[in-house]
Amino acid sequence: MLSIAADERAALEFDELASTLDAGLPLATLGGRGEHGDRVVHVILQQRGVDLSPSDDVVLQAAWRSGRIGPALRARAGQRRQRAELRRQMLLGLAYPAALYTMAIVAAFATAPILGHHGFAIALLVLLAALVAATLVLVRGLRTGGERWNRLPWVGRMATDLAEIPYLEVLQALYGAGVPVVEAHAGAVAAVPNAAVRQRLTVAGRVLGSGRTLGEALAESLALHAETRTLLANGERAGQLEESLHRALERRRDTAQRQVRRLGRSITLGIYAVAALTAVLLIFQFYSRLYGGAFGRR
């Protein structure tokens, strides 16, 4: 929730600063000074409490140098809002199963004195701890591990799609600001959070530096999704790489959102099954103990 609020607040500040600069107000009135150089916009945003990501840093500096800071700020604002919306969808998808699982734990503790043991409650807590630990290991593996992590069922494809989004965002912004494609690619690779995707893109960067086209470099290194490679290669040949980057970015965002919703439904069904099984076992043991004790007294 804090990340969502931070992204939405940053988007507002990006739009506000873009509007102010378009109006022609001097930088001195906004908190910027001449000694800040190409990073004057960074300083102004940081004074307003905006936490800039590495991709924000690279894109805004390139946009300031090219004189396209207004469009760049608005583009970053839109991307922050889309990222906040994606995170909100993920949280909303987890809200119901989390509440259901919590209710199952509460029910297990509430019935423990009647059942005479805390076995169900302890089992649910152990399962929860295992899920949290597995999630942490998975996130760490996707960020720092190799290709095997991206081949995992369900989450692997989603992780690679999510990793492509910041690359395409930064590449589109830098290339649109007039940065040569080789330099734009290098800056975009640094924004990729997935180690395996970043490694493939690094190989593509070496191919690109040898004088090959971006489409050829991505195809040779097998970096990015096949759809993305096709869109960028076609756009590059047609002289419309920036537009192709935009289409590829929108495609990966749409795909990632569908995958997040699908994963959320799968988690909900899994938690529902665990809660339902727990409820059945609790009821069975409760009545077994109740009637067992009644027949024993007779």
PDB file of C-alpha atoms in Angstrom:
ATOM      1  CA  MET A   1       0.000   0.000   0.000  1.00  0.00           C
ATOM      2  CA  LEU A   2       2.876   2.363   0.778  1.00  0.00           C
ATOM      3  CA  SER A   3       4.402   1.686  -2.653  1.00  0.00           C
ATOM      4  CA  ILE A   4       1.064   2.390  -4.345  1.00  0.00           C
ATOM      5  CA  ALA A   5       0.655   5.678  -2.479  1.00  0.00           C
ATOM      6  CA  ALA A   6       4.250   6.672  -3.290  1.00  0.00           C
ATOM      7  CA  ASP A   7       3.736   5.968  -7.009  1.00  0.00           C
ATOM      8  CA  GLU A   8       0.487   7.946  -7.131  1.00  0.00           C
ATOM      9  CA  ARG A   9       2.042  10.874  -5.267  1.00  0.00           C
ATOM     10  CA  ALA A  10       5.055  10.829  -7.593  1.00  0.00           C
ATOM     11  CA  ALA A  11       2.720  10.862 -10.608  1.00  0.00           C
ATOM     12  CA  LEU A  12       0.971  13.967  -9.267  1.00  0.00           C
ATOM     13  CA  GLU A  13       4.291  15.713  -8.707  1.00  0.00           C
ATOM     14  CA  PHE A  14       5.514  14.794 -12.193  1.00  0.00           C
ATOM     15  CA  ASP A  15       2.370  16.243 -13.771  1.00  0.00           C
ATOM     16  CA  GLU A  16       2.492  19.350 -11.567  1.00  0.00           C
ATOM     17  CA  LEU A  17       6.118  20.063 -12.412  1.00  0.00           C
ATOM     18  CA  ALA A  18       5.499  19.512 -16.127  1.00  0.00           C
ATOM     19  CA  SER A  19       2.602  21.966 -16.026  1.00  0.00           C
ATOM     20  CA  THR A  20       4.698  24.514 -14.144  1.00  0.00           C
ATOM     21  CA  LEU A  21       7.592  24.267 -16.579  1.00  0.00           C
ATOM     22  CA  ASP A  22       5.251  24.527 -19.563  1.00  0.00           C
ATOM     23  CA  ALA A  23       3.858  27.741 -18.055  1.00  0.00           C
ATOM     24  CA  GLY A  24       7.343  29.251 -18.174  1.00  0.00           C
ATOM     25  CA  LEU A  25       7.931  29.801 -14.466  1.00  0.00           C
ATOM     26  CA  PRO A  26      11.642  30.248 -13.652  1.00  0.00           C
ATOM     27  CA  LEU A  27      13.445  27.338 -12.056  1.00  0.00           C
ATOM     28  CA  ALA A  28      14.560  29.503  -9.134  1.00  0.00           C
ATOM     29  CA  THR A  29      10.966  29.803  -7.937  1.00  0.00           C
ATOM     30  CA  LEU A  30      10.683  26.013  -7.951  1.00  0.00           C
ATOM     31  CA  GLY A  31      13.797  25.389  -5.884  1.00  0.00           C
ATOM     32  CA  GLY A  32      16.238  24.785  -8.710  1.00  0.00           C
ATOM     33  CA  ARG A  33      19.562  26.567  -9.139  1.00  0.00           C
ATOM     34  CA  GLY A  34      22.119  26.851 -11.885  1.00  0.00           C
ATOM     35  CA  GLU A  35      24.715  24.676 -10.156  1.00  0.00           C
ATOM     36  CA  HIS A  36      22.365  21.718 -10.334  1.00  0.00           C
ATOM     37  CA  GLY A  37      23.002  21.452 -14.078  1.00  0.00           C
ATOM     38  CA  ASP A  38      21.279  18.587 -15.894  1.00  0.00           C
ATOM     39  CA  ARG A  39      19.911  17.301 -12.591  1.00  0.00           C
ATOM     40  CA  VAL A  40      17.900  20.375 -11.696  1.00  0.00           C
ATOM     41  CA  VAL A  41      14.599  18.544 -12.205  1.00  0.00           C
ATOM     42  CA  HIS A  42      15.824  15.716 -10.004  1.00  0.00           C
ATOM     43  CA  VAL A  43      16.609  18.175  -7.207  1.00  0.00           C
ATOM     44  CA  ILE A  44      13.200  19.852  -7.458  1.00  0.00           C
ATOM     45  CA  LEU A  45      11.373  16.524  -7.307  1.00  0.00           C
ATOM     46  CA  GLN A  46      13.471  15.278  -4.404  1.00  0.00           C
ATOM     47  CA  GLN A  47      12.701  18.501  -2.524  1.00  0.00           C
ATOM     48  CA  ARG A  48       9.034  17.620  -2.968  1.00  0.00           C
ATOM     49  CA  GLY A  49       9.556  14.200  -1.420  1.00  0.00           C
ATOM     50  CA  VAL A  50       9.568  12.131  -4.608  1.00  0.00           C
ATOM     51  CA  ASP A  51      11.732   9.013  -4.494  1.00  0.00           C
ATOM     52  CA  LEU A  52      13.172   8.686  -7.996  1.00  0.00           C
ATOM     53  CA  SER A  53      13.905   5.237  -9.358  1.00  0.00           C
ATOM     54  CA  PRO A  54      17.086   4.551 -11.367  1.00  0.00           C
ATOM     55  CA  SER A  55      15.017   4.595 -14.556  1.00  0.00           C
ATOM     56  CA  ASP A  56      13.486   7.967 -13.582  1.00  0.00           C
ATOM     57  CA  ASP A  57      16.986   9.314 -13.025  1.00  0.00           C
ATOM     58  CA  VAL A  58      18.286   8.268 -16.443  1.00  0.00           C
ATOM     59  CA  VAL A  59      15.177   9.266 -18.398  1.00  0.00           C
ATOM     60  CA  LEU A  60      14.746  12.721 -16.850  1.00  0.00           C
ATOM     61  CA  GLN A  61      18.392  13.610 -17.311  1.00  0.00           C
ATOM     62  CA  ALA A  62      18.294  12.634 -20.990  1.00  0.00           C
ATOM     63  CA  ALA A  63      14.993  14.481 -21.483  1.00  0.00           C
ATOM     64  CA  TRP A  64      16.378  17.658 -19.894  1.00  0.00           C
ATOM     65  CA  ARG A  65      19.391  17.601 -22.208  1.00  0.00           C
ATOM     66  CA  SER A  66      17.164  17.129 -25.273  1.00  0.00           C
ATOM     67  CA  GLY A  67      14.637  19.800 -24.257  1.00  0.00           C
ATOM     68  CA  ARG A  68      11.784  17.305 -23.886  1.00  0.00           C
ATOM     69  CA  ILE A  69      11.407  17.401 -20.132  1.00  0.00           C
ATOM     70  CA  GLY A  70       7.665  18.185 -20.197  1.00  0.00           C
ATOM     71  CA  PRO A  71       6.611  15.137 -22.234  1.00  0.00           C
ATOM     72  CA  ALA A  72       9.069  12.976 -20.290  1.00  0.00           C
ATOM     73  CA  LEU A  73       7.581  14.034 -16.944  1.00  0.00           C
ATOM     74  CA  ARG A  74       4.067  13.302 -18.150  1.00  0.00           C
ATOM     75  CA  ALA A  75       5.134   9.938 -19.555  1.00  0.00           C
ATOM     76  CA  ARG A  76       6.776   9.004 -16.247  1.00  0.00           C
ATOM     77  CA  ALA A  77       3.611  10.090 -14.442  1.00  0.00           C
ATOM     78  CA  GLY A  78       1.521   7.780 -16.604  1.00  0.00           C
ATOM     79  CA  GLN A  79       3.903   4.899 -16.026  1.00  0.00           C
ATOM     80  CA  ARG A  80       3.835   5.442 -12.253  1.00  0.00           C
ATOM     81  CA  ARG A  81       0.034   5.356 -12.294  1.00  0.00           C
ATOM     82  CA  GLN A  82       0.009   2.164 -14.340  1.00  0.00           C
ATOM     83  CA  ARG A  83       2.492   0.569 -11.963  1.00  0.00           C
ATOM     84  CA  ALA A  84       0.356   1.603  -8.996  1.00  0.00           C
ATOM     85  CA  GLU A  85      -2.721   0.116 -10.668  1.00  0.00           C
ATOM     86  CA  LEU A  86      -0.928  -3.174 -11.328  1.00  0.00           C
ATOM     87  CA  ARG A  87       0.164  -3.380  -7.694  1.00  0.00           C
ATOM     88  CA  ARG A  88      -3.357  -2.529  -6.566  1.00  0.00           C
ATOM     89  CA  GLN A  89      -4.730  -5.382  -8.655  1.00  0.00           C
ATOM     90  CA  MET A  90      -2.219  -7.750  -7.070  1.00  0.00           C
ATOM     91  CA  LEU A  91      -3.185  -6.638  -3.555  1.00  0.00           C
ATOM     92  CA  LEU A  92      -6.908  -6.827  -4.259  1.00  0.00           C
ATOM     93  CA  GLY A  93      -6.441 -10.305  -5.657  1.00  0.00           C
ATOM     94  CA  LEU A  94      -4.737 -11.377  -2.425  1.00  0.00           C
ATOM     95  CA  ALA A  95      -7.128  -9.584  -0.040  1.00  0.00           C
ATOM     96  CA  TYR A  96      -9.898 -12.197  -0.046  1.00  0.00           C
ATOM     97  CA  PRO A  97      -7.684 -15.294   0.299  1.00  0.00           C
ATOM     98  CA  ALA A  98      -5.688 -13.564   3.059  1.00  0.00           C
ATOM     99  CA  ALA A  99      -8.890 -12.760   4.978  1.00  0.00           C
ATOM    100  CA  LEU A 100     -10.176 -16.308   4.455  1.00  0.00           C
ATOM    101  CA  TYR A 101      -6.942 -17.833   5.695  1.00  0.00           C
ATOM    102  CA  THR A 102      -6.933 -15.541   8.733  1.00  0.00           C
ATOM    103  CA  MET A 103     -10.479 -16.610   9.585  1.00  0.00           C
ATOM    104  CA  ALA A 104      -9.421 -20.250   9.344  1.00  0.00           C
ATOM    105  CA  ILE A 105      -6.582 -19.638  11.828  1.00  0.00           C
ATOM    106  CA  VAL A 106      -8.925 -17.784  14.200  1.00  0.00           C
ATOM    107  CA  ALA A 107     -11.452 -20.633  13.995  1.00  0.00           C
ATOM    108  CA  ALA A 108      -8.719 -23.179  14.698  1.00  0.00           C
ATOM    109  CA  PHE A 109      -7.608 -21.317  17.829  1.00  0.00           C
ATOM    110  CA  ALA A 110     -11.213 -20.721  18.966  1.00  0.00           C
ATOM    111  CA  THR A 111     -12.092 -24.421  18.791  1.00  0.00           C
ATOM    112  CA  ALA A 112      -8.809 -25.662  20.286  1.00  0.00           C
ATOM    113  CA  PRO A 113     -10.127 -25.752  23.897  1.00  0.00           C
ATOM    114  CA  ILE A 114     -13.089 -27.841  22.732  1.00  0.00           C
ATOM    115  CA  LEU A 115     -10.990 -30.191  20.621  1.00  0.00           C
ATOM    116  CA  GLY A 116      -8.345 -30.486  23.296  1.00  0.00           C
ATOM    117  CA  HIS A 117      -5.368 -29.584  21.060  1.00  0.00           C
ATOM    118  CA  HIS A 118      -3.946 -26.800  18.876  1.00  0.00           C
ATOM    119  CA  GLY A 119      -2.966 -29.085  16.019  1.00  0.00           C
ATOM    120  CA  PHE A 120      -5.000 -27.345  13.312  1.00  0.00           C
ATOM    121  CA  ALA A 121      -3.894 -23.872  14.376  1.00  0.00           C
ATOM    122  CA  ILE A 122      -0.231 -24.898  14.476  1.00  0.00           C
ATOM    123  CA  ALA A 123      -0.505 -26.599  11.074  1.00  0.00           C
ATOM    124  CA  LEU A 124      -2.041 -23.485   9.511  1.00  0.00           C
ATOM    125  CA  LEU A 125       0.646 -21.251  11.027  1.00  0.00           C
ATOM    126  CA  VAL A 126       3.397 -23.571   9.787  1.00  0.00           C
ATOM    127  CA  LEU A 127       1.851 -23.575   6.312  1.00  0.00           C
ATOM    128  CA  LEU A 128       1.663 -19.767   6.373  1.00  0.00           C
ATOM    129  CA  ALA A 129       5.323 -19.501   7.411  1.00  0.00           C
ATOM    130  CA  ALA A 130       6.286 -21.921   4.629  1.00  0.00           C
ATOM    131  CA  LEU A 131       4.359 -19.864   2.047  1.00  0.00           C
ATOM    132  CA  VAL A 132       6.007 -16.627   3.183  1.00  0.00           C
ATOM    133  CA  ALA A 133       9.457 -18.234   3.118  1.00  0.00           C
ATOM    134  CA  ALA A 134       8.832 -19.718  -0.341  1.00  0.00           C
ATOM    135  CA  THR A 135       7.682 -16.334  -1.637  1.00  0.00           C
ATOM    136  CA  LEU A 136      10.818 -14.614  -0.328  1.00  0.00           C
ATOM    137  CA  VAL A 137      13.048 -17.288  -1.855  1.00  0.00           C
ATOM    138  CA  LEU A 138      11.159 -17.013  -5.163  1.00  0.00           C
ATOM    139  CA  VAL A 139      11.474 -13.230  -5.317  1.00  0.00           C
ATOM    140  CA  ARG A 140      15.175 -13.409  -4.494  1.00  0.00           C
ATOM    141  CA  GLY A 141      15.718 -16.145  -7.061  1.00  0.00           C
ATOM    142  CA  LEU A 142      13.991 -14.175  -9.817  1.00  0.00           C
ATOM    143  CA  ARG A 143      16.027 -11.089  -8.994  1.00  0.00           C
ATOM    144  CA  THR A 144      19.448 -12.697  -8.666  1.00  0.00           C
ATOM    145  CA  GLY A 145      19.181 -16.262  -9.975  1.00  0.00           C
ATOM    146  CA  GLY A 146      19.526 -17.822 -13.382  1.00  0.00           C
ATOM    147  CA  GLU A 147      17.283 -19.002 -16.183  1.00  0.00           C
ATOM    148  CA  ARG A 148      15.804 -21.899 -14.182  1.00  0.00           C
ATOM    149  CA  TRP A 149      13.787 -19.459 -12.074  1.00  0.00           C
ATOM    150  CA  ASN A 150      12.076 -18.037 -15.170  1.00  0.00           C
ATOM    151  CA  ARG A 151      11.080 -21.558 -16.233  1.00  0.00           C
ATOM    152  CA  LEU A 152       8.986 -22.139 -13.121  1.00  0.00           C
ATOM    153  CA  PRO A 153       5.316 -22.855 -13.867  1.00  0.00           C
ATOM    154  CA  TRP A 154       2.812 -20.026 -13.415  1.00  0.00           C
ATOM    155  CA  VAL A 155       5.167 -17.371 -12.067  1.00  0.00           C
ATOM    156  CA  GLY A 156       8.082 -17.682 -14.508  1.00  0.00           C
ATOM    157  CA  ARG A 157       6.323 -16.244 -17.547  1.00  0.00           C
ATOM    158  CA  MET A 158       4.714 -13.520 -15.469  1.00  0.00           C
ATOM    159  CA  ALA A 159       8.075 -12.571 -13.964  1.00  0.00           C
ATOM    160  CA  THR A 160       9.704 -12.188 -17.373  1.00  0.00           C
ATOM    161  CA  ASP A 161       6.812 -10.109 -18.691  1.00  0.00           C
ATOM    162  CA  LEU A 162       7.008  -7.832 -15.657  1.00  0.00           C
ATOM    163  CA  ALA A 163      10.781  -7.549 -16.135  1.00  0.00           C
ATOM    164  CA  GLU A 164      10.355  -6.442 -19.748  1.00  0.00           C
ATOM    165  CA  ILE A 165       8.116  -3.522 -18.792  1.00  0.00           C
ATOM    166  CA  PRO A 166      10.782  -1.257 -17.213  1.00  0.00           C
ATOM    167  CA  TYR A 167      13.188  -2.062 -20.044  1.00  0.00           C
ATOM    168  CA  LEU A 168      10.684  -0.999 -22.688  1.00  0.00           C
ATOM    169  CA  GLU A 169       9.662   2.078 -20.667  1.00  0.00           C
ATOM    170  CA  VAL A 170      13.201   3.375 -20.352  1.00  0.00           C
ATOM    171  CA  LEU A 171      14.214   2.431 -23.894  1.00  0.00           C
ATOM    172  CA  GLN A 172      11.199   4.246 -25.334  1.00  0.00           C
ATOM    173  CA  ALA A 173      11.824   7.336 -23.208  1.00  0.00           C
ATOM    174  CA  LEU A 174      15.553   7.533 -23.957  1.00  0.00           C
ATOM    175  CA  TYR A 175      15.179   6.832 -27.656  1.00  0.00           C
ATOM    176  CA  GLY A 176      12.368   9.387 -27.861  1.00  0.00           C
ATOM    177  CA  ALA A 177      14.650  11.933 -26.159  1.00  0.00           C
ATOM    178  CA  GLY A 178      17.206  11.522 -28.939  1.00  0.00           C
ATOM    179  CA  VAL A 179      19.606   9.143 -27.203  1.00  0.00           C
ATOM    180  CA  PRO A 180      21.277   6.746 -29.688  1.00  0.00           C
ATOM    181  CA  VAL A 181      19.811   3.265 -29.524  1.00  0.00           C
ATOM    182  CA  VAL A 182      23.056   1.700 -28.230  1.00  0.00           C
ATOM    183  CA  GLU A 183      23.188   4.090 -25.257  1.00  0.00           C
ATOM    184  CA  ALA A 184      19.425   3.894 -24.751  1.00  0.00           C
ATOM    185  CA  HIS A 185      19.643   0.111 -24.604  1.00  0.00           C
ATOM    186  CA  ALA A 186      22.434   0.223 -21.998  1.00  0.00           C
ATOM    187  CA  GLY A 187      20.415   2.602 -19.824  1.00  0.00           C
ATOM    188  CA  ALA A 188      17.291   0.461 -20.157  1.00  0.00           C
ATOM    189  CA  VAL A 189      19.089  -2.764 -19.204  1.00  0.00           C
ATOM    190  CA  ALA A 190      20.036  -1.249 -15.838  1.00  0.00           C
ATOM    191  CA  ALA A 191      16.317  -0.885 -14.995  1.00  0.00           C
ATOM    192  CA  VAL A 192      15.527  -4.612 -15.419  1.00  0.00           C
ATOM    193  CA  PRO A 193      14.965  -6.317 -12.024  1.00  0.00           C
ATOM    194  CA  ASN A 194      15.160  -9.918 -13.301  1.00  0.00           C
ATOM    195  CA  ALA A 195      18.698 -11.356 -13.434  1.00  0.00           C
ATOM    196  CA  ALA A 196      18.120 -13.794 -16.310  1.00  0.00           C
ATOM    197  CA  VAL A 197      16.362 -11.218 -18.502  1.00  0.00           C
ATOM    198  CA  ARG A 198      19.071  -8.684 -17.706  1.00  0.00           C
ATOM    199  CA  GLN A 199      21.766 -11.178 -18.678  1.00  0.00           C
ATOM    200  CA  ARG A 200      20.163 -11.846 -22.068  1.00  0.00           C
ATOM    201  CA  LEU A 201      19.796  -8.116 -22.685  1.00  0.00           C
ATOM    202  CA  THR A 202      23.445  -7.610 -21.785  1.00  0.00           C
ATOM    203  CA  VAL A 203      24.369 -10.112 -24.499  1.00  0.00           C
ATOM    204  CA  ALA A 204      22.090  -8.201 -26.886  1.00  0.00           C
ATOM    205  CA  GLY A 205      23.946  -5.023 -25.960  1.00  0.00           C
ATOM    206  CA  ARG A 206      27.254  -6.520 -27.045  1.00  0.00           C
ATOM    207  CA  VAL A 207      25.736  -7.590 -30.365  1.00  0.00           C
ATOM    208  CA  LEU A 208      24.193  -4.146 -30.784  1.00  0.00           C
ATOM    209  CA  GLY A 209      27.547  -2.507 -30.082  1.00  0.00           C
ATOM    210  CA  SER A 210      29.140  -4.488 -32.903  1.00  0.00           C
ATOM    211  CA  GLY A 211      27.035  -2.601 -35.428  1.00  0.00           C
ATOM    212  CA  ARG A 212      23.987  -4.861 -35.705  1.00  0.00           C
ATOM    213  CA  THR A 213      20.417  -3.574 -35.434  1.00  0.00           C
ATOM    214  CA  LEU A 214      18.372  -3.780 -32.255  1.00  0.00           C
ATOM    215  CA  GLY A 215      16.070  -6.381 -33.805  1.00  0.00           C
ATOM    216  CA  GLU A 216      19.030  -8.548 -34.794  1.00  0.00           C
ATOM    217  CA  ALA A 217      20.625  -8.180 -31.366  1.00  0.00           C
ATOM    218  CA  LEU A 218      17.445  -9.200 -29.548  1.00  0.00           C
ATOM    219  CA  ALA A 219      16.860 -12.136 -31.908  1.00  0.00           C
ATOM    220  CA  GLU A 220      20.417 -13.447 -31.565  1.00  0.00           C
ATOM    221  CA  SER A 221      20.371 -13.247 -27.752  1.00  0.00           C
ATOM    222  CA  LEU A 222      16.763 -14.510 -27.487  1.00  0.00           C
ATOM    223  CA  ALA A 223      16.094 -11.578 -25.177  1.00  0.00           C
ATOM    224  CA  LEU A 224      12.496 -10.484 -24.511  1.00  0.00           C
ATOM    225  CA  HIS A 225       9.285 -12.178 -25.597  1.00  0.00           C
ATOM    226  CA  ALA A 226       9.020 -13.338 -29.211  1.00  0.00           C
ATOM    227  CA  GLU A 227       6.116 -10.921 -29.773  1.00  0.00           C
ATOM    228  CA  THR A 228       8.228  -8.027 -28.497  1.00  0.00           C
ATOM    229  CA  ARG A 229      11.146  -8.961 -30.732  1.00  0.00           C
ATOM    230  CA  THR A 230       8.874  -9.123 -33.778  1.00  0.00           C
ATOM    231  CA  LEU A 231       7.258  -5.753 -33.064  1.00  0.00           C
ATOM    232  CA  LEU A 232      10.593  -4.010 -32.526  1.00  0.00           C
ATOM    233  CA  ALA A 233      12.253  -5.602 -35.561  1.00  0.00           C
ATOM    234  CA  ASN A 234       9.351  -4.612 -37.842  1.00  0.00           C
ATOM    235  CA  GLY A 235       9.221  -1.100 -36.428  1.00  0.00           C
ATOM    236  CA  GLU A 236      12.962  -0.642 -36.794  1.00  0.00           C
ATOM    237  CA  ARG A 237      12.871  -1.691 -40.434  1.00  0.00           C
ATOM    238  CA  ALA A 238       9.989   0.717 -41.072  1.00  0.00           C
ATOM    239  CA  GLY A 239      11.741   3.587 -39.298  1.00  0.00           C
ATOM    240  CA  GLN A 240       9.087   3.642 -36.549  1.00  0.00           C
ATOM    241  CA  LEU A 241      10.965   2.187 -33.608  1.00  0.00           C
ATOM    242  CA  GLU A 242       9.540   4.605 -31.044  1.00  0.00           C
ATOM    243  CA  GLU A 243       5.964   3.745 -32.001  1.00  0.00           C
ATOM    244  CA  SER A 244       6.801   0.041 -31.982  1.00  0.00           C
ATOM    245  CA  LEU A 245       8.273   0.378 -28.496  1.00  0.00           C
ATOM    246  CA  HIS A 246       5.008   1.926 -27.344  1.00  0.00           C
ATOM    247  CA  ARG A 247       2.936  -0.917 -28.833  1.00  0.00           C
ATOM    248  CA  ALA A 248       5.235  -3.561 -27.366  1.00  0.00           C
ATOM    249  CA  LEU A 249       5.065  -1.892 -23.963  1.00  0.00           C
ATOM    250  CA  GLU A 250       1.260  -1.794 -23.982  1.00  0.00           C
ATOM    251  CA  ARG A 251       1.132  -5.440 -25.055  1.00  0.00           C
ATOM    252  CA  ARG A 252       3.396  -6.573 -22.203  1.00  0.00           C
ATOM    253  CA  ARG A 253       1.411  -4.508 -19.687  1.00  0.00           C
ATOM    254  CA  ASP A 254      -1.866  -6.054 -20.807  1.00  0.00           C
ATOM    255  CA  THR A 255      -0.364  -9.537 -20.690  1.00  0.00           C
ATOM    256  CA  ALA A 256       1.124  -8.981 -17.234  1.00  0.00           C
ATOM    257  CA  GLN A 257      -2.192  -7.706 -15.873  1.00  0.00           C
ATOM    258  CA  ARG A 258      -4.022 -10.791 -17.133  1.00  0.00           C
ATOM    259  CA  GLN A 259      -1.392 -13.057 -15.633  1.00  0.00           C
ATOM    260  CA  VAL A 260      -1.617 -11.263 -12.285  1.00  0.00           C
ATOM    261  CA  ARG A 261      -5.393 -11.697 -12.250  1.00  0.00           C
ATOM    262  CA  ARG A 262      -5.052 -15.368 -13.220  1.00  0.00           C
ATOM    263  CA  LEU A 263      -2.491 -15.993 -10.474  1.00  0.00           C
ATOM    264  CA  GLY A 264      -4.723 -14.199  -7.974  1.00  0.00           C
ATOM    265  CA  ARG A 265      -7.643 -16.482  -8.861  1.00  0.00           C
ATOM    266  CA  SER A 266      -5.427 -19.561  -8.496  1.00  0.00           C
ATOM    267  CA  ILE A 267      -4.224 -18.432  -5.076  1.00  0.00           C
ATOM    268  CA  THR A 268      -7.812 -17.712  -4.028  1.00  0.00           C
ATOM    269  CA  LEU A 269      -8.930 -21.216  -5.052  1.00  0.00           C
ATOM    270  CA  GLY A 270      -5.991 -22.786  -3.227  1.00  0.00           C
ATOM    271  CA  ILE A 271      -6.625 -20.865  -0.008  1.00  0.00           C
ATOM    272  CA  TYR A 272     -10.350 -21.565  -0.274  1.00  0.00           C
ATOM    273  CA  ALA A 273      -9.629 -25.287  -0.554  1.00  0.00           C
ATOM    274  CA  VAL A 274      -7.376 -25.183   2.523  1.00  0.00           C
ATOM    275  CA  ALA A 275      -9.954 -23.197   4.525  1.00  0.00           C
ATOM    276  CA  ALA A 276     -12.804 -25.479   3.450  1.00  0.00           C
ATOM    277  CA  LEU A 277     -10.828 -28.606   4.348  1.00  0.00           C
ATOM    278  CA  THR A 278      -9.919 -27.078   7.715  1.00  0.00           C
ATOM    279  CA  ALA A 279     -13.573 -26.248   8.402  1.00  0.00           C
ATOM    280  CA  VAL A 280     -14.698 -29.793   7.518  1.00  0.00           C
ATOM    281  CA  LEU A 281     -12.056 -31.351   9.768  1.00  0.00           C
ATOM    282  CA  LEU A 282     -12.849 -28.980  12.628  1.00  0.00           C
ATOM    283  CA  ILE A 283     -16.578 -29.767  12.399  1.00  0.00           C
ATOM    284  CA  PHE A 284     -15.917 -33.492  12.154  1.00  0.00           C
ATOM    285  CA  GLN A 285     -13.619 -33.525  15.174  1.00  0.00           C
ATOM    286  CA  PHE A 286     -15.937 -31.251  17.145  1.00  0.00           C
ATOM    287  CA  TYR A 287     -18.977 -33.506  16.701  1.00  0.00           C
ATOM    288  CA  SER A 288     -16.905 -36.657  17.080  1.00  0.00           C
ATOM    289  CA  ARG A 289     -15.667 -35.409  20.429  1.00  0.00           C
ATOM    290  CA  LEU A 290     -19.121 -34.174  21.433  1.00  0.00           C
ATOM    291  CA  TYR A 291     -21.033 -37.345  20.627  1.00  0.00           C
ATOM    292  CA  GLY A 292     -18.146 -39.570  21.561  1.00  0.00           C
ATOM    293  CA  GLY A 293     -18.149 -38.031  25.012  1.00  0.00           C
ATOM    294  CA  ALA A 294     -21.941 -38.354  25.254  1.00  0.00           C
ATOM    295  CA  PHE A 295     -21.888 -42.030  24.334  1.00  0.00           C
ATOM    296  CA  GLY A 296     -19.005 -42.580  26.735  1.00  0.00           C
ATOM    297  CA  ARG A 297     -21.035 -41.182  29.652  1.00  0.00           C
ATOM    298  CA  ARG A 298     -23.875 -43.581  28.880  1.00  0.00           C
TER     299      ARG A 298
END
